[in-house]
XYZ file of C-alpha atoms in Angstrom:
742
model
C 162.655 40.902 77.029
C 163.138 43.989 74.926
C 162.843 47.335 76.722
C 159.546 49.282 76.538
C 159.353 52.096 74.046
C 158.974 55.674 75.197
C 155.438 55.840 73.782
C 154.471 52.660 75.612
C 155.900 53.938 78.897
C 154.096 57.223 78.397
C 150.791 55.445 77.747
C 151.190 53.353 80.894
C 151.916 56.471 82.924
C 148.800 58.153 81.506
C 146.675 55.096 82.337
C 147.929 54.986 85.938
C 147.333 58.714 86.289
C 143.798 58.373 84.925
C 143.066 55.421 87.239
C 144.309 57.306 90.308
C 142.391 60.420 89.312
C 139.182 58.465 88.830
C 139.613 56.735 92.198
C 139.997 60.078 93.953
C 137.071 61.542 92.065
C 134.920 58.478 92.744
C 135.695 58.709 96.457
C 134.847 62.397 96.469
C 131.583 61.843 94.599
C 130.649 58.968 96.919
C 131.228 61.254 99.898
C 129.086 63.960 98.312
C 126.438 61.348 97.559
C 126.461 60.231 101.195
C 126.251 63.828 102.443
C 123.352 64.422 100.051
C 121.502 61.402 101.442
C 121.969 62.675 105.006
C 120.829 66.138 103.956
C 117.725 64.622 102.374
C 116.902 62.787 105.598
C 117.339 65.936 107.686
C 115.222 67.839 105.165
C 112.476 65.215 105.413
C 112.544 65.448 109.206
C 112.394 69.232 109.004
C 109.458 69.117 106.570
C 107.540 66.768 108.889
C 108.217 69.011 111.900
C 107.235 72.107 109.941
C 104.016 70.443 108.778
C 103.182 69.488 112.366
C 103.837 73.040 113.597
C 101.788 74.558 110.774
C 98.791 72.298 111.377
C 98.964 72.977 115.127
C 98.901 76.703 114.360
C 95.900 76.339 112.063
C 93.988 74.198 114.573
C 94.503 76.925 117.208
C 93.456 79.500 114.635
C 90.351 77.501 113.658
C 89.133 77.230 117.260
C 89.953 80.883 117.947
C 88.150 81.987 114.770
C 85.079 79.987 115.792
C 85.196 81.617 119.228
C 85.551 85.133 117.735
C 82.580 84.484 115.450
C 80.514 83.401 118.459
C 81.581 86.507 120.426
C 80.781 88.780 117.485
C 77.339 87.195 117.035
C 76.345 87.414 120.695
C 77.557 91.021 120.791
C 75.298 91.903 117.846
C 72.253 90.496 119.669
C 73.009 91.433 123.298
C 74.011 95.056 122.590
C 70.795 95.760 120.699
C 68.062 98.059 121.867
C 65.218 95.787 120.658
C 66.706 92.778 122.471
C 67.067 94.880 125.649
C 63.403 95.871 125.443
C 62.084 92.362 124.813
C 64.471 90.192 126.838
C 65.938 92.224 129.714
C 63.262 92.146 132.446
C 60.746 89.699 131.010
C 60.975 87.553 127.917
C 58.707 88.207 124.946
C 58.452 84.639 123.556
C 56.705 85.799 120.411
C 59.448 88.342 119.640
C 62.295 86.039 120.588
C 61.225 82.628 119.278
C 58.253 82.934 116.951
C 59.702 85.913 115.105
C 63.139 84.279 114.824
C 65.042 87.007 116.656
C 66.582 84.722 119.282
C 65.099 81.400 118.311
C 65.423 79.078 115.349
C 67.584 81.547 113.422
C 70.403 81.036 115.888
C 70.432 77.315 115.072
C 69.635 77.472 111.361
C 71.896 80.417 110.488
C 74.752 79.940 112.924
C 74.425 76.345 114.143
C 74.231 77.353 117.823
C 72.577 74.530 119.739
C 71.838 76.469 122.921
C 70.282 79.924 123.450
C 69.596 80.923 127.055
C 68.644 84.055 129.003
C 69.467 84.468 132.700
C 67.540 87.213 134.490
C 68.786 89.563 137.178
C 67.996 86.964 139.877
C 70.097 84.295 138.107
C 66.999 82.410 136.960
C 66.953 80.697 133.558
C 63.929 82.406 131.989
C 64.402 81.448 128.322
C 65.851 78.276 126.758
C 66.108 77.144 123.146
C 67.941 73.832 122.721
C 68.607 72.411 119.285
C 66.004 74.719 117.728
C 63.353 73.643 120.239
C 61.828 75.998 122.811
C 62.461 74.274 126.141
C 61.233 74.694 129.681
C 62.883 77.287 131.884
C 65.720 76.036 134.034
C 66.548 73.387 131.413
C 69.931 75.003 130.822
C 71.671 73.447 133.862
C 70.474 69.915 133.081
C 71.499 70.271 129.425
C 74.887 71.771 130.154
C 75.529 69.476 133.118
C 77.425 72.212 134.931
C 77.032 75.653 136.485
C 77.985 78.784 134.545
C 77.243 81.305 137.318
C 80.774 82.662 137.273
C 80.570 83.276 133.503
C 77.242 85.073 133.929
C 78.673 87.333 136.615
C 81.690 88.152 134.445
C 79.328 89.181 131.642
C 77.475 91.504 134.012
C 80.763 93.041 135.165
C 81.622 93.849 131.555
C 78.187 95.244 130.680
C 79.316 98.875 130.999
C 81.972 98.378 128.311
C 79.699 96.154 126.193
C 82.236 93.353 126.185
C 81.698 89.636 125.755
C 83.092 86.798 127.863
C 83.548 83.296 126.464
C 84.947 79.923 127.448
C 85.268 76.296 126.390
C 83.184 73.665 128.167
C 82.796 69.907 127.917
C 79.314 68.973 126.676
C 78.380 65.279 126.247
C 82.024 64.407 125.747
C 82.560 67.057 123.084
C 84.004 70.551 123.296
C 81.561 73.407 123.163
C 82.101 77.159 122.973
C 79.950 79.240 125.277
C 79.702 83.025 125.219
C 77.887 85.356 127.602
C 76.973 89.033 127.281
C 74.732 91.284 129.330
C 71.835 92.938 127.495
C 72.382 96.676 126.940
C 70.586 99.355 124.982
C 73.434 99.363 122.472
C 73.566 103.136 122.601
C 69.982 103.390 121.278
C 68.650 106.662 122.655
C 65.075 105.522 122.036
C 65.408 102.703 124.571
C 65.180 103.566 128.256
C 67.844 101.943 130.418
C 66.332 100.221 133.472
C 67.985 100.094 136.899
C 69.285 96.896 138.466
C 71.386 94.004 137.331
C 71.335 93.151 133.656
C 69.918 89.972 132.190
C 72.489 87.865 130.408
C 72.328 86.144 127.015
C 74.267 82.867 126.581
C 74.987 81.127 123.274
C 76.400 77.587 123.083
C 78.218 76.275 119.990
C 78.717 72.508 120.418
C 81.499 71.027 118.292
C 80.470 67.446 117.634
C 82.483 65.036 115.507
C 81.077 66.250 112.183
C 81.527 69.925 113.066
C 85.112 69.308 114.212
C 85.910 67.642 110.900
C 84.277 70.496 108.928
C 86.039 73.108 111.058
C 89.393 71.479 110.397
C 88.781 71.155 106.657
C 88.156 74.917 106.447
C 91.799 75.362 107.480
C 93.250 72.418 105.579
C 93.257 70.105 108.648
C 92.373 66.462 108.092
C 90.171 64.525 110.542
C 90.092 66.999 113.437
C 88.641 64.935 116.312
C 88.611 63.978 119.947
C 90.859 60.923 120.554
C 88.755 57.781 120.569
C 91.176 55.564 122.479
C 94.456 55.641 124.376
C 96.490 54.860 121.259
C 94.917 57.684 119.300
C 95.348 60.143 122.205
C 99.064 59.369 122.485
C 99.801 60.249 118.881
C 101.118 63.678 117.897
C 100.098 66.269 117.068
C 97.420 67.313 119.487
C 96.352 70.375 121.432
C 94.594 70.674 124.759
C 91.649 73.026 125.217
C 91.383 74.439 128.727
C 87.737 74.335 129.756
C 85.554 76.374 132.050
C 85.272 73.425 134.457
C 89.041 72.782 134.487
C 88.550 69.498 132.614
C 90.842 69.829 129.583
C 89.772 68.402 126.230
C 92.365 67.070 123.779
C 91.999 67.457 120.006
C 93.873 65.317 117.508
C 94.175 65.384 113.724
C 95.989 63.666 110.871
C 99.115 65.559 109.902
C 100.565 65.452 106.378
C 104.092 64.011 106.347
C 105.670 65.622 103.285
C 109.157 64.648 104.409
C 108.274 60.957 104.679
C 106.533 61.081 101.326
C 109.562 62.758 99.825
C 111.784 59.960 101.161
C 109.456 57.349 99.662
C 109.838 59.024 96.306
C 113.551 59.699 96.499
C 114.777 56.434 98.068
C 114.380 54.421 94.843
C 115.921 57.287 92.922
C 118.891 57.367 95.284
C 119.297 53.593 94.992
C 119.101 53.768 91.228
C 121.484 56.712 91.272
C 123.992 54.699 93.270
C 123.857 51.839 90.771
C 124.222 54.304 87.941
C 127.136 55.895 89.771
C 128.948 52.533 89.979
C 128.202 51.760 86.359
C 129.212 55.193 85.077
C 132.442 55.131 87.085
C 133.384 51.792 85.518
C 132.353 53.022 82.102
C 134.344 56.241 82.472
C 137.432 54.276 83.438
C 137.366 52.523 80.092
C 136.294 55.532 78.080
C 138.922 57.841 79.483
C 141.727 55.507 78.445
C 140.740 56.204 74.840
C 140.634 59.975 75.309
C 143.541 60.573 72.961
C 141.420 59.452 70.013
C 138.878 62.154 70.798
C 141.126 65.135 70.253
C 139.222 66.103 67.140
C 135.959 66.100 69.099
C 137.503 68.454 71.583
C 138.414 70.779 68.737
C 134.858 70.732 67.392
C 133.486 71.296 70.889
C 135.721 74.322 71.234
C 134.276 75.770 68.036
C 130.744 75.074 69.255
C 131.428 76.846 72.539
C 132.800 79.851 70.673
C 129.624 80.039 68.605
C 127.492 79.729 71.766
C 129.441 82.507 73.462
C 128.939 84.718 70.404
C 125.198 83.990 70.599
C 125.070 84.793 74.329
C 126.874 88.069 73.743
C 123.892 89.300 71.703
C 120.986 87.429 73.283
C 119.362 87.239 76.696
C 120.370 84.007 78.420
C 116.918 83.477 79.978
C 114.466 84.221 77.156
C 116.748 83.904 74.120
C 115.592 87.350 72.938
C 118.043 89.931 71.592
C 119.732 91.829 74.416
C 120.487 95.543 74.612
C 123.554 95.510 72.331
C 121.768 93.673 69.493
C 118.674 95.814 70.089
C 120.652 99.023 69.528
C 122.089 97.625 66.319
C 118.647 96.670 64.987
C 117.191 100.024 66.052
C 119.877 101.895 64.091
C 119.175 99.689 61.077
C 115.423 100.292 61.338
C 115.925 104.072 61.555
C 118.258 104.036 58.525
C 115.796 101.976 56.447
C 112.938 104.302 57.446
C 114.947 107.344 56.294
C 115.902 105.752 53.001
C 112.497 104.286 52.199
C 110.314 107.143 53.429
C 108.481 104.831 55.819
C 107.811 104.802 59.549
C 108.811 102.585 62.414
C 107.282 102.155 65.859
C 109.038 101.418 69.149
C 107.196 99.978 72.135
C 108.534 99.747 75.674
C 106.644 97.170 77.760
C 106.996 96.958 81.532
C 105.171 94.271 83.520
C 102.826 95.438 86.307
C 103.018 93.642 89.641
C 105.915 91.380 88.665
C 108.100 92.049 91.713
C 105.658 90.399 94.197
C 105.969 87.157 92.204
C 109.718 87.061 92.906
C 109.214 88.184 96.509
C 106.325 85.884 97.429
C 107.127 82.789 95.367
C 110.618 82.462 93.902
C 112.888 83.937 91.259
C 112.678 80.629 89.411
C 108.923 81.066 89.106
C 109.416 84.674 88.019
C 111.912 83.572 85.361
C 109.387 81.103 83.952
C 106.817 83.918 83.721
C 109.331 86.065 81.779
C 110.009 83.179 79.393
C 106.272 82.752 78.789
C 105.807 86.513 78.274
C 108.575 86.466 75.659
C 106.946 83.486 73.914
C 103.556 85.220 73.774
C 105.042 88.416 72.393
C 106.950 86.550 69.663
C 103.711 84.838 68.650
C 102.068 88.236 67.996
C 104.689 90.280 66.133
C 105.549 89.888 62.428
C 108.567 87.900 61.191
C 110.636 91.044 60.557
C 109.907 92.662 63.906
C 112.231 92.605 66.903
C 111.329 91.660 70.464
C 114.181 92.330 72.915
C 114.620 92.169 76.652
C 116.081 95.285 78.237
C 116.573 93.600 81.604
C 114.372 92.765 84.566
C 110.750 92.819 83.394
C 111.200 95.383 80.599
C 110.872 94.485 76.919
C 111.299 96.456 73.690
C 109.422 95.820 70.455
C 110.636 97.379 67.171
C 108.076 97.442 64.357
C 109.736 98.591 61.103
C 107.690 99.549 58.070
C 104.378 100.232 59.851
C 101.658 101.977 57.854
C 99.777 103.991 60.487
C 98.886 104.268 64.157
C 95.875 101.970 63.807
C 98.075 99.025 62.852
C 100.413 99.715 65.773
C 97.479 100.100 68.194
C 96.086 96.735 67.080
C 99.396 95.040 67.905
C 99.594 96.874 71.236
C 96.076 95.742 72.198
C 96.926 92.120 71.373
C 100.114 92.354 73.434
C 98.249 93.733 76.450
C 95.515 91.113 76.158
C 97.829 88.099 75.754
C 100.199 89.214 78.515
C 97.239 89.609 80.897
C 96.063 86.005 80.352
C 96.749 83.634 83.305
C 100.115 81.883 83.686
C 100.072 78.316 84.993
C 103.601 77.738 86.330
C 104.359 74.670 88.472
C 100.610 74.254 89.251
C 100.457 77.884 90.442
C 98.032 80.217 88.662
C 99.590 83.673 88.275
C 98.484 86.909 86.629
C 100.434 89.944 85.505
C 99.541 92.871 83.308
C 101.692 95.313 81.361
C 102.039 99.046 80.821
C 103.041 99.971 77.296
C 104.590 103.131 75.868
C 104.561 103.727 72.087
C 106.437 106.150 69.843
C 106.374 106.410 66.029
C 109.133 107.952 63.953
C 110.214 108.458 60.357
C 113.768 107.565 61.396
C 115.066 111.146 61.399
C 116.420 111.322 64.948
C 119.835 112.383 66.211
C 120.238 109.254 68.303
C 118.049 106.167 67.725
C 118.150 105.482 71.483
C 116.044 108.636 71.935
C 113.091 106.584 70.679
C 113.514 104.178 73.620
C 113.666 107.101 76.043
C 110.493 108.563 74.544
C 108.722 105.205 74.715
C 109.846 104.951 78.348
C 108.258 108.338 79.128
C 105.007 107.180 77.536
C 105.149 103.892 79.482
C 105.578 105.798 82.750
C 102.483 107.831 81.898
C 100.580 104.602 81.203
C 101.441 103.423 84.718
C 100.351 106.764 86.163
C 96.956 106.374 84.466
C 96.172 103.028 86.056
C 98.488 100.459 84.422
C 97.439 97.683 82.037
C 97.090 100.127 79.167
C 99.046 101.758 76.344
C 100.044 105.408 76.010
C 101.410 107.242 72.968
C 104.385 109.548 73.278
C 103.734 113.273 72.822
C 105.965 116.317 73.026
C 104.119 117.312 76.187
C 105.635 114.316 77.972
C 109.113 115.693 77.262
C 108.152 118.983 78.900
C 106.599 117.143 81.855
C 109.705 114.984 82.328
C 111.878 118.098 82.133
C 109.715 119.813 84.764
C 109.979 116.840 87.112
C 113.756 116.671 86.661
C 114.089 120.395 87.333
C 111.860 120.180 90.410
C 113.827 117.180 91.729
C 117.137 119.070 91.351
C 115.754 122.193 93.034
C 114.285 120.061 95.803
C 117.649 118.435 96.453
C 119.274 121.862 96.720
C 116.548 122.981 99.124
C 117.149 119.873 101.239
C 120.874 120.552 101.395
C 120.296 124.209 102.340
C 117.261 123.404 104.564
C 115.314 126.209 102.952
C 111.932 125.013 104.206
C 109.507 126.319 106.769
C 107.154 124.445 109.064
C 103.630 125.767 109.589
C 101.128 124.505 112.126
C 97.367 124.172 111.872
C 95.769 124.047 115.329
C 93.505 121.209 116.425
C 90.687 122.398 118.707
C 88.815 120.354 121.301
C 85.107 120.232 120.433
C 84.385 120.559 124.150
C 86.014 123.632 125.674
C 87.401 125.049 122.428
C 91.038 124.849 123.582
C 94.076 124.002 121.436
C 94.768 120.304 122.018
C 97.339 119.744 119.288
C 98.533 120.787 115.864
C 99.437 119.276 112.512
C 102.907 120.160 111.196
C 102.714 121.170 107.511
C 105.779 121.566 105.287
C 106.104 124.748 103.223
C 108.658 125.485 100.469
C 109.222 128.890 98.895
C 111.221 128.473 95.658
C 113.711 131.322 94.977
C 112.221 132.003 91.512
C 108.912 130.136 91.341
C 107.597 131.291 94.689
C 105.520 129.089 96.974
C 105.220 125.500 95.701
C 102.350 123.341 96.882
C 103.247 120.149 98.775
C 100.926 118.360 96.340
C 103.488 119.188 93.630
C 106.788 118.318 95.315
C 105.857 115.597 97.846
C 105.058 112.975 95.104
C 108.406 113.777 93.459
C 110.171 113.378 96.804
C 108.494 110.002 97.383
C 109.483 108.786 93.909
C 113.137 109.819 94.302
C 113.585 108.877 97.977
C 114.038 112.549 98.955
C 111.037 112.121 101.255
C 113.365 110.565 103.866
C 115.586 113.638 104.543
C 112.495 115.862 104.210
C 110.630 113.908 106.899
C 113.685 113.850 109.158
C 113.855 117.667 108.939
C 110.130 117.966 109.705
C 110.422 115.616 112.701
C 113.443 117.421 114.095
C 111.908 120.890 113.623
C 108.513 119.912 115.053
C 110.124 118.316 118.125
C 112.383 121.341 118.625
C 109.408 123.728 118.448
C 107.406 121.566 120.862
C 110.318 121.641 123.306
C 110.572 125.420 122.925
C 106.869 125.854 123.707
C 107.204 123.714 126.819
C 110.237 125.709 127.999
C 108.202 128.913 127.581
C 105.369 127.476 129.699
C 102.982 127.090 126.751
C 101.094 123.812 127.019
C 100.651 121.938 123.747
C 99.795 118.255 124.334
C 101.153 116.971 121.019
C 102.226 117.713 117.471
C 101.216 115.519 114.501
C 103.668 114.741 111.679
C 102.733 113.009 108.411
C 104.845 109.897 107.668
C 105.133 108.225 104.248
C 104.938 104.442 103.973
C 108.407 104.434 102.377
C 109.932 105.994 105.507
C 107.886 103.848 107.901
C 109.253 100.657 106.312
C 112.891 101.709 106.791
C 114.748 99.360 109.139
C 115.978 102.223 111.344
C 112.649 104.083 111.615
C 111.999 103.090 115.240
C 115.519 104.116 116.233
C 115.039 107.445 114.401
C 111.859 108.274 116.329
C 113.436 107.301 119.646
C 116.515 109.439 118.879
C 114.345 112.480 118.018
C 112.413 112.208 121.273
C 115.608 111.780 123.322
C 117.328 114.659 121.535
C 114.615 117.142 122.489
C 113.631 115.608 125.830
C 110.072 114.771 124.830
C 107.733 112.023 125.942
C 106.552 109.576 123.285
C 102.932 110.619 123.844
C 103.754 114.176 122.742
C 104.335 112.971 119.167
C 101.587 111.863 116.770
C 102.424 110.111 113.506
C 99.813 110.387 110.770
C 99.737 107.550 108.239
C 97.382 106.511 105.459
C 95.925 103.026 105.146
C 98.074 102.495 102.006
C 100.893 101.594 104.401
C 99.468 98.038 104.409
C 99.329 97.619 100.640
C 102.949 96.448 100.472
C 104.898 94.567 103.146
C 101.895 94.528 105.492
C 103.591 92.284 108.054
C 106.615 94.567 108.411
C 104.420 97.683 108.591
C 102.245 96.163 111.332
C 105.332 95.168 113.330
C 106.734 98.715 113.112
C 103.391 100.255 114.123
C 103.113 97.861 117.065
C 106.610 98.843 118.256
C 105.667 102.537 118.002
C 102.506 101.821 119.970
C 104.525 100.071 122.682
C 106.830 103.126 122.852
C 103.791 105.291 123.543
C 103.764 107.229 120.253
C 100.237 108.175 119.138
C 99.198 106.751 115.757
C 96.585 108.370 113.524
C 94.954 107.228 110.253
C 94.791 110.257 107.961
C 92.181 110.783 105.197
C 89.907 108.133 106.744
C 86.958 107.082 104.626
C 88.468 107.476 101.146
C 90.366 104.164 101.084
C 88.920 100.980 99.672
C 89.104 99.013 102.934
C 89.334 101.466 105.800
C 86.947 99.475 107.984
C 88.981 96.321 107.613
C 92.201 98.087 108.561
C 90.705 99.332 111.831
C 90.792 95.736 113.080
C 94.534 95.288 112.582
C 96.139 98.711 112.917
C 97.186 99.602 116.503
C 95.955 103.197 116.184
C 94.734 105.814 118.645
C 92.865 108.247 116.427
C 91.317 108.661 112.967
C 90.958 111.839 110.893
C 87.799 112.083 108.826
C 88.684 113.226 105.323
C 87.723 116.795 104.473
C 85.617 115.587 101.512
C 82.968 114.395 104.013
C 83.231 117.470 106.267
C 82.566 120.011 103.493
C 78.963 118.897 103.126
C 78.242 117.683 106.635
C 75.874 120.604 107.415
C 74.086 120.549 104.049
C 74.196 116.970 102.798
C 72.344 114.249 104.696
C 74.600 111.502 103.341
C 77.799 113.251 104.451
C 76.261 113.902 107.864
C 75.241 110.261 108.218
C 78.679 109.041 107.165
C 80.423 111.323 109.650
C 78.100 110.345 112.481
C 78.592 106.677 111.636
C 82.391 107.000 111.587
C 82.405 108.849 114.919
C 80.113 106.312 116.587
C 82.090 103.363 115.237
C 85.409 104.889 116.303
C 84.167 105.542 119.826
C 82.978 101.951 120.106
C 86.536 100.942 119.184
C 87.936 103.321 121.839
C 89.368 105.609 119.159
C 89.358 109.392 119.140
C 88.203 111.317 116.057
C 89.481 114.488 114.403
C 87.503 116.247 111.671
C 89.723 118.182 109.267
C 88.557 120.878 106.887
C 86.053 122.527 109.270
C 85.253 125.906 107.700
C 81.792 126.953 108.915
C 80.058 127.358 112.243
C 77.342 124.997 111.072
C 79.881 122.248 110.472
C 81.346 122.845 113.907
C 77.991 122.657 115.668
C 76.888 119.465 113.895
C 80.225 117.746 114.561
C 80.094 118.777 118.213
C 76.577 117.346 118.490
C 77.901 114.108 116.973
C 80.539 114.041 119.765
C 83.522 114.446 117.428
C 86.544 114.852 119.720
C 88.725 117.362 117.838
C 88.234 119.883 115.036
C 90.723 121.318 112.541
C 90.186 123.802 109.747
C 90.069 127.356 108.481
C 87.187 128.198 110.839
C 89.759 128.279 113.642
C 92.982 129.134 111.796
C 94.880 128.594 108.589
C 98.320 126.956 108.875
C 100.424 129.422 110.887
C 104.111 130.121 111.117
C 105.647 129.055 114.412
C 105.698 132.550 115.841
C 102.029 133.180 114.920
C 101.080 129.722 116.174
C 102.675 130.435 119.543
C 100.610 133.622 119.873
C 97.461 131.757 118.778
C 97.861 129.104 121.489
C 98.373 131.684 124.210
C 95.347 133.699 123.084
C 92.926 130.768 122.666
C 93.916 128.766 125.736
C 93.760 131.829 127.998
C 90.273 132.741 126.773
C 87.535 131.399 129.079
C 85.579 128.537 127.500
């Protein structure tokens, strides 16, 4: 047998090497495939468990929400002067039942099957069952159990106008029962009678249909009471503790997304495995002929080089020109405008509210929105125009050869309209708007990039004026930007040199007229511009982040002054400091407050933090957690400028606050404007019902003081008592006022 040639031996060696390599790779891929299958199974199990936990949470929430609605309803009727007059001692059937005050309306409007009144001698004197006026003493036979203990608890809570509720078993179904003692509700026109209070009871029976409807409101399928032993043994379920110590179990059908996912993916995995075997065998043959594909490799290399060149000048996500290509086209447009005596326009477009999409959904979803925005913009501009992505959610549009501002405005309006249309991404309906800055030029600029800077200034002004609009660049914007930059630099120098002063405006008790606290107010005297209003430099500080060191200085100085007053024997219960939402959301804010109190040896209750309701507009969960931790420390929390926000009333339910400050815009007309007086009285009454104290700021006249005192406002603050005082003057003021007999 003749010896093998060198080429033949080399080919054999290459084949063996390829075979061994493919075996190793196949083993590795099989292992990864197996790990992926296990991961999928664990993921399915996790999804099922998560679904069960979520539905359990929503079932609890559904029952609790139903109970809170019942408690709120009975409170509205029991703590009502008319109900006290007509139902407390003796029942006015005509008022209660015939006139729908405590009769059919309770069943038709709220679905409450039972309405009962228990008099001071524990007699059932009024019964409405399933919208039918029933005989007295029918309550016990209908309920099948005694509720004397619940009635007594309601009487015990009558002073505080609180409601007591429980779950009972009624005809084999759960029912919510609430009890509240009749009170005058603070109605001064209703005389309060001596003796034990009559008690109103409402019963909300949750039969099978109502349980199903209740569950569907929270995305729960077939919420029910188990019908047999098999059904009762299935998970998930919750147990309702009842008034009679006979627990009731609730069961529902839980989605199993993990199991469904496995049903979908199992065939895919099986098919993938078969494809894996086939492809491995195919690759074994194909790779042996790799030498004949050298020319393809060369062509592929050229293709990759061309793709890299394209990526160097285009955005990888949207395919739009990137910054480098944009600058080149902007220089070309400026040159052509100079040579041809024409104009060009530059637009800078920034999306409004885009960041929450990434935060609340996913960056993948946000990327798809950016791709769709780019597509819509390209559909509007002319063939010779340029749409480029600057990065993030900023885009640049270059419009060469435009005739006048009207043509540019028409394009800008179309851009704003099309961008604001809904985006349906992965079955999710999203909306974003845009703020647009526009600048026109004849091309005679020192640096073409100045046009982008000018468009950026105009865009910022568009955001300041409400977003979702366009703003044209003017020379005044340059001056404004220069002023802000100068103020920011001077502010930083003032922070480094601590050239600020803290003034205090006293807060006076409406009863007794003594100083009960003070608000710390920051003052800055510029070396050349004189006194600068906080309204001018605080917004700049919040934009640049300088508000953090500023607030730290205010906190430290206020605590130091409070400690100094205490050491001198001057009693000042607390000092209030305004806190920005940016600082409140810092991770170390709680530790900062604790360190300040420890440093100056103060109790937490000696410090008040004033916040505005805007703290909940972004990152509400984190803000609420921080406020709750401050509350647990004992720090007093105050809502400042109450009444001017769009949802102040709603925030009172969730914010763990101690006090509210009525905005000065209501106080200024409280003694001359009936609406302002009514608003103030309403706020004070509502706050007191929520166990909150009230401060009125901006009190400037004796008439305002007298009316607020009559309305039982707790504290007063304003020029009537004192303007903001330096620390030395404030110390004298406290000593003088608090030593003066009331």
